[in-house]
Amino acid sequence: MSRPLARAFYARPTLEVARALVGTRLVHEHPEGVLAGRIVEVEAYIGESDPACHASAGPTARNAPLYGEPGRTYVYLNYGLHCLLNAVTEADGRPAAVLIRAVEPELGLDVMRRRRTRGGATPPPDAALCRGPGNLTRAFGITLAHNLGDLVHGPVTIHRGRVADAAVRWTPRIGLTRGEDRVWRCVLAESAAVSGPAGWVTRGLARPRPARAMADGDRRRDAGRGRQRPRC
DNA sequence: TATAGGATTGCC
DNA sequence: GCAATCCTATAG
């Protein structure tokens, strides 16, 4: 198998990293075998001025990984139920990360199906095994123990892969109560493994909830930070 | 110390 | 539509 992406890949502006991550391959080498799949959906969380970023209230014990070395993982427990996987980005000291939201399964499908099957039920279709950030970590066996792991040295790594600019779409992030104005979700539009309400955004439809007017505070805090906008 | 709420998911 | 489930941040 190819070598993991180097640390320099992550030490860049977060929207650039987010775009570049679509099409790469997420790999988890563990005792049960190798799990792998193509990343098809990500979201950027950038800095203390981003109200949805865990660094929005400044440094705390939980968000310490965001402030640390790029190329490491930030895994946290969401809703007390799901472990969500982030790749830490930007220079050391700048809190930012890319949330990995969906993957197209390629290797280790049998293990993924087992992990994603509850009770005696039939497993989800292949395209749904790693669709959604919580489903993805469950299928890949990624837990809180992987927090602050190193994507350069494993056991969880990310490997080279590309998709054409024409194949990706930028949309608002999903499931937030704040920071919905930022168009920082990047998806491989054609992929059946992309999460979110059926037909939403990947086919250019409207957002699921009407956008709330941006609060004055958000606008003000935004002024300081450099404009980071996707080119497509 | 108490409590509200969250980068979700799946079932009613 | 809503419960599950628990840690974090924030208020008292």
PDB file of C-alpha atoms (C1' of nucleotides) in Angstrom:
ATOM      1  CA  MET A   1       0.000   0.000   0.000  1.00  0.00           C
ATOM      2  CA  SER A   2       1.073   3.584  -0.637  1.00  0.00           C
ATOM      3  CA  ARG A   3       2.637   5.802   1.987  1.00  0.00           C
ATOM      4  CA  PRO A   4       0.426   8.041   4.136  1.00  0.00           C
ATOM      5  CA  LEU A   5       0.134  11.714   3.264  1.00  0.00           C
ATOM      6  CA  ALA A   6       2.922  13.763   4.858  1.00  0.00           C
ATOM      7  CA  ARG A   7       2.410  16.199   7.688  1.00  0.00           C
ATOM      8  CA  ALA A   8       2.890  19.117   5.309  1.00  0.00           C
ATOM      9  CA  PHE A   9      -0.373  18.098   3.633  1.00  0.00           C
ATOM     10  CA  TYR A  10      -2.262  19.110   6.782  1.00  0.00           C
ATOM     11  CA  ALA A  11      -0.209  22.199   7.612  1.00  0.00           C
ATOM     12  CA  ARG A  12      -2.136  24.386   5.165  1.00  0.00           C
ATOM     13  CA  PRO A  13      -5.258  26.573   5.184  1.00  0.00           C
ATOM     14  CA  THR A  14      -8.091  24.324   6.317  1.00  0.00           C
ATOM     15  CA  LEU A  15     -10.381  24.830   3.314  1.00  0.00           C
ATOM     16  CA  GLU A  16      -7.507  23.808   1.071  1.00  0.00           C
ATOM     17  CA  VAL A  17      -6.966  20.679   3.132  1.00  0.00           C
ATOM     18  CA  ALA A  18     -10.700  19.916   3.160  1.00  0.00           C
ATOM     19  CA  ARG A  19     -10.864  20.099  -0.620  1.00  0.00           C
ATOM     20  CA  ALA A  20      -7.741  17.985  -1.019  1.00  0.00           C
ATOM     21  CA  LEU A  21      -9.052  15.330   1.363  1.00  0.00           C
ATOM     22  CA  VAL A  22     -12.009  14.529  -0.883  1.00  0.00           C
ATOM     23  CA  GLY A  23     -10.846  11.604  -2.968  1.00  0.00           C
ATOM     24  CA  THR A  24      -8.136  10.451  -0.565  1.00  0.00           C
ATOM     25  CA  ARG A  25      -8.208   7.077   1.155  1.00  0.00           C
ATOM     26  CA  LEU A  26      -8.811   6.571   4.849  1.00  0.00           C
ATOM     27  CA  VAL A  27      -6.991   3.467   6.137  1.00  0.00           C
ATOM     28  CA  HIS A  28      -7.195   1.707   9.492  1.00  0.00           C
ATOM     29  CA  GLU A  29      -4.749  -1.147  10.073  1.00  0.00           C
ATOM     30  CA  HIS A  30      -5.822  -3.222  13.021  1.00  0.00           C
ATOM     31  CA  PRO A  31      -5.723  -6.842  14.227  1.00  0.00           C
ATOM     32  CA  GLU A  32      -8.852  -7.841  12.358  1.00  0.00           C
ATOM     33  CA  GLY A  33      -7.376  -6.669   9.063  1.00  0.00           C
ATOM     34  CA  VAL A  34      -7.115  -3.540   6.951  1.00  0.00           C
ATOM     35  CA  LEU A  35     -10.123  -1.269   6.600  1.00  0.00           C
ATOM     36  CA  ALA A  36     -10.072   1.349   3.866  1.00  0.00           C
ATOM     37  CA  GLY A  37     -12.301   3.610   1.831  1.00  0.00           C
ATOM     38  CA  ARG A  38     -12.393   6.763  -0.236  1.00  0.00           C
ATOM     39  CA  ILE A  39     -13.284   9.973   1.598  1.00  0.00           C
ATOM     40  CA  VAL A  40     -16.285  11.603  -0.116  1.00  0.00           C
ATOM     41  CA  GLU A  41     -17.524  14.161   2.412  1.00  0.00           C
ATOM     42  CA  VAL A  42     -15.758  16.532   4.820  1.00  0.00           C
ATOM     43  CA  GLU A  43     -16.429  19.717   6.782  1.00  0.00           C
ATOM     44  CA  ALA A  44     -14.011  22.420   7.889  1.00  0.00           C
ATOM     45  CA  TYR A  45     -13.987  23.910  11.403  1.00  0.00           C
ATOM     46  CA  ILE A  46     -11.722  26.887  11.532  1.00  0.00           C
ATOM     47  CA  GLY A  47     -10.491  28.893  14.469  1.00  0.00           C
ATOM     48  CA  GLU A  48     -11.949  30.623  17.488  1.00  0.00           C
ATOM     49  CA  SER A  49     -14.041  32.924  15.276  1.00  0.00           C
ATOM     50  CA  ASP A  50     -16.010  29.944  13.912  1.00  0.00           C
ATOM     51  CA  PRO A  51     -18.970  29.575  16.304  1.00  0.00           C
ATOM     52  CA  ALA A  52     -19.339  25.888  15.442  1.00  0.00           C
ATOM     53  CA  CYS A  53     -15.689  25.053  16.042  1.00  0.00           C
ATOM     54  CA  HIS A  54     -14.882  23.501  19.402  1.00  0.00           C
ATOM     55  CA  ALA A  55     -12.202  26.162  19.789  1.00  0.00           C
ATOM     56  CA  SER A  56     -14.799  28.954  19.680  1.00  0.00           C
ATOM     57  CA  ALA A  57     -14.537  29.484  23.442  1.00  0.00           C
ATOM     58  CA  GLY A  58     -10.765  29.340  23.520  1.00  0.00           C
ATOM     59  CA  PRO A  59      -8.471  26.523  24.665  1.00  0.00           C
ATOM     60  CA  THR A  60      -9.899  23.858  26.969  1.00  0.00           C
ATOM     61  CA  ALA A  61      -8.884  20.344  27.941  1.00  0.00           C
ATOM     62  CA  ARG A  62     -11.143  18.778  25.341  1.00  0.00           C
ATOM     63  CA  ASN A  63     -10.143  20.872  22.342  1.00  0.00           C
ATOM     64  CA  ALA A  64      -6.400  20.744  23.008  1.00  0.00           C
ATOM     65  CA  PRO A  65      -5.776  18.570  19.909  1.00  0.00           C
ATOM     66  CA  LEU A  66      -7.136  21.368  17.707  1.00  0.00           C
ATOM     67  CA  TYR A  67      -4.359  23.648  18.894  1.00  0.00           C
ATOM     68  CA  GLY A  68      -1.678  21.035  18.391  1.00  0.00           C
ATOM     69  CA  GLU A  69       0.318  19.475  15.626  1.00  0.00           C
ATOM     70  CA  PRO A  70      -1.322  19.227  12.185  1.00  0.00           C
ATOM     71  CA  GLY A  71      -1.788  15.715  10.860  1.00  0.00           C
ATOM     72  CA  ARG A  72      -3.006  14.355  14.171  1.00  0.00           C
ATOM     73  CA  THR A  73      -6.513  13.203  14.968  1.00  0.00           C
ATOM     74  CA  TYR A  74      -9.129  14.931  17.069  1.00  0.00           C
ATOM     75  CA  VAL A  75     -11.742  12.370  18.096  1.00  0.00           C
ATOM     76  CA  TYR A  76     -14.515  13.374  20.463  1.00  0.00           C
ATOM     77  CA  LEU A  77     -17.779  11.967  21.783  1.00  0.00           C
ATOM     78  CA  ASN A  78     -20.829  13.551  20.204  1.00  0.00           C
ATOM     79  CA  TYR A  79     -24.306  13.457  21.797  1.00  0.00           C
ATOM     80  CA  GLY A  80     -22.827  11.060  24.331  1.00  0.00           C
ATOM     81  CA  LEU A  81     -23.071   8.371  21.662  1.00  0.00           C
ATOM     82  CA  HIS A  82     -20.865   8.820  18.622  1.00  0.00           C
ATOM     83  CA  CYS A  83     -17.148   9.254  18.124  1.00  0.00           C
ATOM     84  CA  LEU A  84     -16.396  11.799  15.405  1.00  0.00           C
ATOM     85  CA  LEU A  85     -13.081  11.835  13.538  1.00  0.00           C
ATOM     86  CA  ASN A  86     -11.247  15.035  12.616  1.00  0.00           C
ATOM     87  CA  ALA A  87      -7.913  15.673  10.944  1.00  0.00           C
ATOM     88  CA  VAL A  88      -6.116  18.569  12.637  1.00  0.00           C
ATOM     89  CA  THR A  89      -4.946  21.244  10.200  1.00  0.00           C
ATOM     90  CA  GLU A  90      -2.944  24.469   9.962  1.00  0.00           C
ATOM     91  CA  ALA A  91       0.201  25.397  11.832  1.00  0.00           C
ATOM     92  CA  ASP A  92       0.775  24.314  15.399  1.00  0.00           C
ATOM     93  CA  GLY A  93      -1.093  26.757  17.644  1.00  0.00           C
ATOM     94  CA  ARG A  94      -3.895  27.538  15.179  1.00  0.00           C
ATOM     95  CA  PRO A  95      -7.028  25.635  16.166  1.00  0.00           C
ATOM     96  CA  ALA A  96      -8.659  24.071  13.099  1.00  0.00           C
ATOM     97  CA  ALA A  97      -9.634  20.681  11.735  1.00  0.00           C
ATOM     98  CA  VAL A  98     -11.506  18.812   9.027  1.00  0.00           C
ATOM     99  CA  LEU A  99     -14.345  16.511  10.085  1.00  0.00           C
ATOM    100  CA  ILE A 100     -14.455  13.291   8.057  1.00  0.00           C
ATOM    101  CA  ARG A 101     -18.165  12.701   7.412  1.00  0.00           C
ATOM    102  CA  ALA A 102     -18.409   9.907   4.860  1.00  0.00           C
ATOM    103  CA  VAL A 103     -16.340   7.256   3.111  1.00  0.00           C
ATOM    104  CA  GLU A 104     -16.942   4.833   0.249  1.00  0.00           C
ATOM    105  CA  PRO A 105     -15.933   1.417   1.609  1.00  0.00           C
ATOM    106  CA  GLU A 106     -13.162  -0.331  -0.339  1.00  0.00           C
ATOM    107  CA  LEU A 107     -11.433  -2.817   1.956  1.00  0.00           C
ATOM    108  CA  GLY A 108     -12.666  -4.801   4.939  1.00  0.00           C
ATOM    109  CA  LEU A 109     -16.351  -4.632   4.083  1.00  0.00           C
ATOM    110  CA  ASP A 110     -17.067  -7.790   6.048  1.00  0.00           C
ATOM    111  CA  VAL A 111     -15.701  -6.270   9.238  1.00  0.00           C
ATOM    112  CA  MET A 112     -17.559  -3.015   8.586  1.00  0.00           C
ATOM    113  CA  ARG A 113     -20.838  -4.871   8.066  1.00  0.00           C
ATOM    114  CA  ARG A 114     -20.380  -6.737  11.318  1.00  0.00           C
ATOM    115  CA  ARG A 115     -19.680  -3.563  13.247  1.00  0.00           C
ATOM    116  CA  ARG A 116     -22.670  -1.812  11.696  1.00  0.00           C
ATOM    117  CA  THR A 117     -25.195  -4.593  12.239  1.00  0.00           C
ATOM    118  CA  ARG A 118     -27.248  -4.471  15.413  1.00  0.00           C
ATOM    119  CA  GLY A 119     -29.128  -7.392  16.789  1.00  0.00           C
ATOM    120  CA  GLY A 120     -29.735  -9.972  14.112  1.00  0.00           C
ATOM    121  CA  ALA A 121     -30.701  -7.366  11.548  1.00  0.00           C
ATOM    122  CA  THR A 122     -29.461  -7.341   7.974  1.00  0.00           C
ATOM    123  CA  PRO A 123     -26.451  -5.056   7.449  1.00  0.00           C
ATOM    124  CA  PRO A 124     -26.863  -1.694   5.717  1.00  0.00           C
ATOM    125  CA  PRO A 125     -26.120  -1.461   1.979  1.00  0.00           C
ATOM    126  CA  ASP A 126     -22.404  -1.030   1.237  1.00  0.00           C
ATOM    127  CA  ALA A 127     -22.798   2.647   0.343  1.00  0.00           C
ATOM    128  CA  ALA A 128     -24.340   3.300   3.768  1.00  0.00           C
ATOM    129  CA  LEU A 129     -21.730   1.484   5.864  1.00  0.00           C
ATOM    130  CA  CYS A 130     -19.609   4.613   6.361  1.00  0.00           C
ATOM    131  CA  ARG A 131     -22.203   7.283   5.515  1.00  0.00           C
ATOM    132  CA  GLY A 132     -22.353   9.859   8.305  1.00  0.00           C
ATOM    133  CA  PRO A 133     -19.578  10.742  10.768  1.00  0.00           C
ATOM    134  CA  GLY A 134     -20.842   8.448  13.519  1.00  0.00           C
ATOM    135  CA  ASN A 135     -21.451   5.519  11.218  1.00  0.00           C
ATOM    136  CA  LEU A 136     -18.001   5.915   9.705  1.00  0.00           C
ATOM    137  CA  THR A 137     -16.136   5.673  12.998  1.00  0.00           C
ATOM    138  CA  ARG A 138     -18.244   2.721  14.078  1.00  0.00           C
ATOM    139  CA  ALA A 139     -17.539   0.846  10.846  1.00  0.00           C
ATOM    140  CA  PHE A 140     -13.821   1.672  11.040  1.00  0.00           C
ATOM    141  CA  GLY A 141     -13.555   0.831  14.743  1.00  0.00           C
ATOM    142  CA  ILE A 142     -12.359   4.320  15.590  1.00  0.00           C
ATOM    143  CA  THR A 143     -12.936   5.241  19.240  1.00  0.00           C
ATOM    144  CA  LEU A 144     -11.903   7.863  21.777  1.00  0.00           C
ATOM    145  CA  ALA A 145      -8.720   5.845  22.211  1.00  0.00           C
ATOM    146  CA  HIS A 146      -7.706   7.200  18.795  1.00  0.00           C
ATOM    147  CA  ASN A 147      -7.885  10.815  19.916  1.00  0.00           C
ATOM    148  CA  LEU A 148      -4.541  12.557  19.330  1.00  0.00           C
ATOM    149  CA  GLY A 149      -3.427   9.726  17.083  1.00  0.00           C
ATOM    150  CA  ASP A 150      -1.012  10.427  14.262  1.00  0.00           C
ATOM    151  CA  LEU A 151      -2.380  10.244  10.709  1.00  0.00           C
ATOM    152  CA  VAL A 152       1.192  10.156   9.408  1.00  0.00           C
ATOM    153  CA  HIS A 153       2.261   7.080  11.361  1.00  0.00           C
ATOM    154  CA  GLY A 154      -0.968   5.197  11.945  1.00  0.00           C
ATOM    155  CA  PRO A 155      -2.654   2.936  12.735  1.00  0.00           C
ATOM    156  CA  VAL A 156      -5.204   5.317  11.214  1.00  0.00           C
ATOM    157  CA  THR A 157      -3.726   7.007   8.132  1.00  0.00           C
ATOM    158  CA  ILE A 158      -4.840   8.872   5.009  1.00  0.00           C
ATOM    159  CA  HIS A 159      -3.400   8.113   1.570  1.00  0.00           C
ATOM    160  CA  ARG A 160      -3.091   9.985  -1.675  1.00  0.00           C
ATOM    161  CA  GLY A 161      -6.100  10.294  -3.983  1.00  0.00           C
ATOM    162  CA  ARG A 162      -7.687  12.969  -6.146  1.00  0.00           C
ATOM    163  CA  VAL A 163     -10.984  13.897  -7.741  1.00  0.00           C
ATOM    164  CA  ALA A 164     -11.638  16.600 -10.354  1.00  0.00           C
ATOM    165  CA  ASP A 165     -12.811  20.045  -9.244  1.00  0.00           C
ATOM    166  CA  ALA A 166     -15.927  19.597 -11.363  1.00  0.00           C
ATOM    167  CA  ALA A 167     -16.876  16.566  -9.274  1.00  0.00           C
ATOM    168  CA  VAL A 168     -17.058  18.346  -5.913  1.00  0.00           C
ATOM    169  CA  ARG A 169     -19.643  20.706  -4.403  1.00  0.00           C
ATOM    170  CA  TRP A 170     -19.383  23.116  -1.480  1.00  0.00           C
ATOM    171  CA  THR A 171     -22.407  23.432   0.817  1.00  0.00           C
ATOM    172  CA  PRO A 172     -23.229  24.719   4.298  1.00  0.00           C
ATOM    173  CA  ARG A 173     -22.260  22.376   7.098  1.00  0.00           C
ATOM    174  CA  ILE A 174     -24.838  19.910   8.381  1.00  0.00           C
ATOM    175  CA  GLY A 175     -26.567  19.666  11.743  1.00  0.00           C
ATOM    176  CA  LEU A 176     -25.294  22.869  13.316  1.00  0.00           C
ATOM    177  CA  THR A 177     -27.121  25.353  15.519  1.00  0.00           C
ATOM    178  CA  ARG A 178     -24.504  28.026  14.878  1.00  0.00           C
ATOM    179  CA  GLY A 179     -22.199  28.893  12.014  1.00  0.00           C
ATOM    180  CA  GLU A 180     -24.609  27.669   9.361  1.00  0.00           C
ATOM    181  CA  ASP A 181     -23.705  30.574   7.138  1.00  0.00           C
ATOM    182  CA  ARG A 182     -20.290  29.192   6.298  1.00  0.00           C
ATOM    183  CA  VAL A 183     -20.120  27.101   3.146  1.00  0.00           C
ATOM    184  CA  TRP A 184     -17.477  24.757   4.458  1.00  0.00           C
ATOM    185  CA  ARG A 185     -18.761  21.288   3.599  1.00  0.00           C
ATOM    186  CA  CYS A 186     -17.150  19.652   0.587  1.00  0.00           C
ATOM    187  CA  VAL A 187     -18.645  16.558  -1.027  1.00  0.00           C
ATOM    188  CA  LEU A 188     -18.035  14.308  -4.002  1.00  0.00           C
ATOM    189  CA  ALA A 189     -21.402  15.039  -5.600  1.00  0.00           C
ATOM    190  CA  GLU A 190     -21.859  11.787  -7.473  1.00  0.00           C
ATOM    191  CA  SER A 191     -21.102   9.519  -4.545  1.00  0.00           C
ATOM    192  CA  ALA A 192     -23.876   7.393  -3.079  1.00  0.00           C
ATOM    193  CA  ALA A 193     -21.994   7.414   0.220  1.00  0.00           C
ATOM    194  CA  VAL A 194     -22.506  11.129   0.898  1.00  0.00           C
ATOM    195  CA  SER A 195     -24.634  11.803   4.000  1.00  0.00           C
ATOM    196  CA  GLY A 196     -27.380  14.311   4.661  1.00  0.00           C
ATOM    197  CA  PRO A 197     -31.078  14.421   3.771  1.00  0.00           C
ATOM    198  CA  ALA A 198     -31.717  12.537   0.548  1.00  0.00           C
ATOM    199  CA  GLY A 199     -31.162  14.678  -2.501  1.00  0.00           C
ATOM    200  CA  TRP A 200     -29.993  17.631  -0.488  1.00  0.00           C
ATOM    201  CA  VAL A 201     -27.197  19.763  -1.868  1.00  0.00           C
ATOM    202  CA  THR A 202     -25.379  17.085  -3.802  1.00  0.00           C
ATOM    203  CA  ARG A 203     -27.946  17.816  -6.472  1.00  0.00           C
ATOM    204  CA  GLY A 204     -28.033  21.523  -5.814  1.00  0.00           C
ATOM    205  CA  LEU A 205     -31.226  21.697  -3.780  1.00  0.00           C
ATOM    206  CA  ALA A 206     -31.991  24.099  -0.960  1.00  0.00           C
ATOM    207  CA  ARG A 207     -30.734  23.674   2.561  1.00  0.00           C
ATOM    208  CA  PRO A 208     -32.879  21.577   4.954  1.00  0.00           C
ATOM    209  CA  ARG A 209     -33.667  24.407   7.341  1.00  0.00           C
ATOM    210  CA  PRO A 210     -34.149  28.043   6.457  1.00  0.00           C
ATOM    211  CA  ALA A 211     -30.941  29.845   7.258  1.00  0.00           C
ATOM    212  CA  ARG A 212     -31.168  31.926  10.389  1.00  0.00           C
ATOM    213  CA  ALA A 213     -30.040  35.484   9.986  1.00  0.00           C
ATOM    214  CA  MET A 214     -26.423  35.902  10.948  1.00  0.00           C
ATOM    215  CA  ALA A 215     -26.033  37.329  14.442  1.00  0.00           C
ATOM    216  CA  ASP A 216     -24.176  40.612  14.738  1.00  0.00           C
ATOM    217  CA  GLY A 217     -21.645  39.000  17.007  1.00  0.00           C
ATOM    218  CA  ASP A 218     -20.751  36.445  14.360  1.00  0.00           C
ATOM    219  CA  ARG A 219     -20.274  39.100  11.754  1.00  0.00           C
ATOM    220  CA  ARG A 220     -18.042  41.137  14.004  1.00  0.00           C
ATOM    221  CA  ARG A 221     -15.855  38.221  15.008  1.00  0.00           C
ATOM    222  CA  ASP A 222     -15.470  37.290  11.387  1.00  0.00           C
ATOM    223  CA  ALA A 223     -13.892  40.557  10.463  1.00  0.00           C
ATOM    224  CA  GLY A 224     -10.543  39.643  11.942  1.00  0.00           C
ATOM    225  CA  ARG A 225      -9.983  36.395  10.140  1.00  0.00           C
ATOM    226  CA  GLY A 226      -8.620  36.221   6.626  1.00  0.00           C
ATOM    227  CA  ARG A 227     -11.072  35.368   3.921  1.00  0.00           C
ATOM    228  CA  GLN A 228     -10.949  31.685   3.192  1.00  0.00           C
ATOM    229  CA  ARG A 229     -13.202  30.725   0.353  1.00  0.00           C
ATOM    230  CA  PRO A 230     -13.395  27.697  -1.837  1.00  0.00           C
ATOM    231  CA  ARG A 231     -12.645  28.509  -5.455  1.00  0.00           C
ATOM    232  CA  CYS A 232     -15.430  26.379  -6.836  1.00  0.00           C
TER     233      CYS A 232
ATOM    234  C1'  DT B   1     -22.262  21.541  42.340  1.00  0.00           C
ATOM    235  C1'  DA B   2     -26.174  21.734  38.841  1.00  0.00           C
ATOM    236  C1'  DT B   3     -27.769  21.743  34.323  1.00  0.00           C
ATOM    237  C1'  DA B   4     -28.466  22.704  29.364  1.00  0.00           C
ATOM    238  C1'  DG B   5     -27.200  21.262  25.083  1.00  0.00           C
ATOM    239  C1'  DG B   6     -24.516  19.133  21.328  1.00  0.00           C
ATOM    240  C1'  DA B   7     -20.239  18.608  14.329  1.00  0.00           C
ATOM    241  C1'  DT B   8     -25.954  12.057  15.272  1.00  0.00           C
ATOM    242  C1'  DT B   9     -28.517   8.088  14.541  1.00  0.00           C
ATOM    243  C1'  DG B  10     -32.303   5.002  14.163  1.00  0.00           C
ATOM    244  C1'  DC B  11     -36.729   3.769  15.607  1.00  0.00           C
ATOM    245  C1'  DC B  12     -41.754   5.162  16.638  1.00  0.00           C
TER     246       DC B  12
ATOM    247  C1'  DG C   1     -41.181  13.247  15.663  1.00  0.00           C
ATOM    248  C1'  DC C   2     -38.166  12.022  19.287  1.00  0.00           C
ATOM    249  C1'  DA C   3     -35.284   9.216  22.618  1.00  0.00           C
ATOM    250  C1'  DA C   4     -30.689   7.575  23.590  1.00  0.00           C
ATOM    251  C1'  DT C   5     -26.615   8.960  26.403  1.00  0.00           C
ATOM    252  C1'  DC C   6     -22.687  11.485  28.575  1.00  0.00           C
ATOM    253  C1'  DC C   7     -19.257  14.884  28.504  1.00  0.00           C
ATOM    254  C1'  DT C   8     -18.281  19.710  28.353  1.00  0.00           C
ATOM    255  C1'  DA C   9     -19.022  24.362  29.234  1.00  0.00           C
ATOM    256  C1'  DT C  10     -21.201  27.658  31.864  1.00  0.00           C
ATOM    257  C1'  DA C  11     -24.004  29.413  35.395  1.00  0.00           C
ATOM    258  C1'  DG C  12     -25.286  29.664  40.222  1.00  0.00           C
TER     259       DG C  12
END
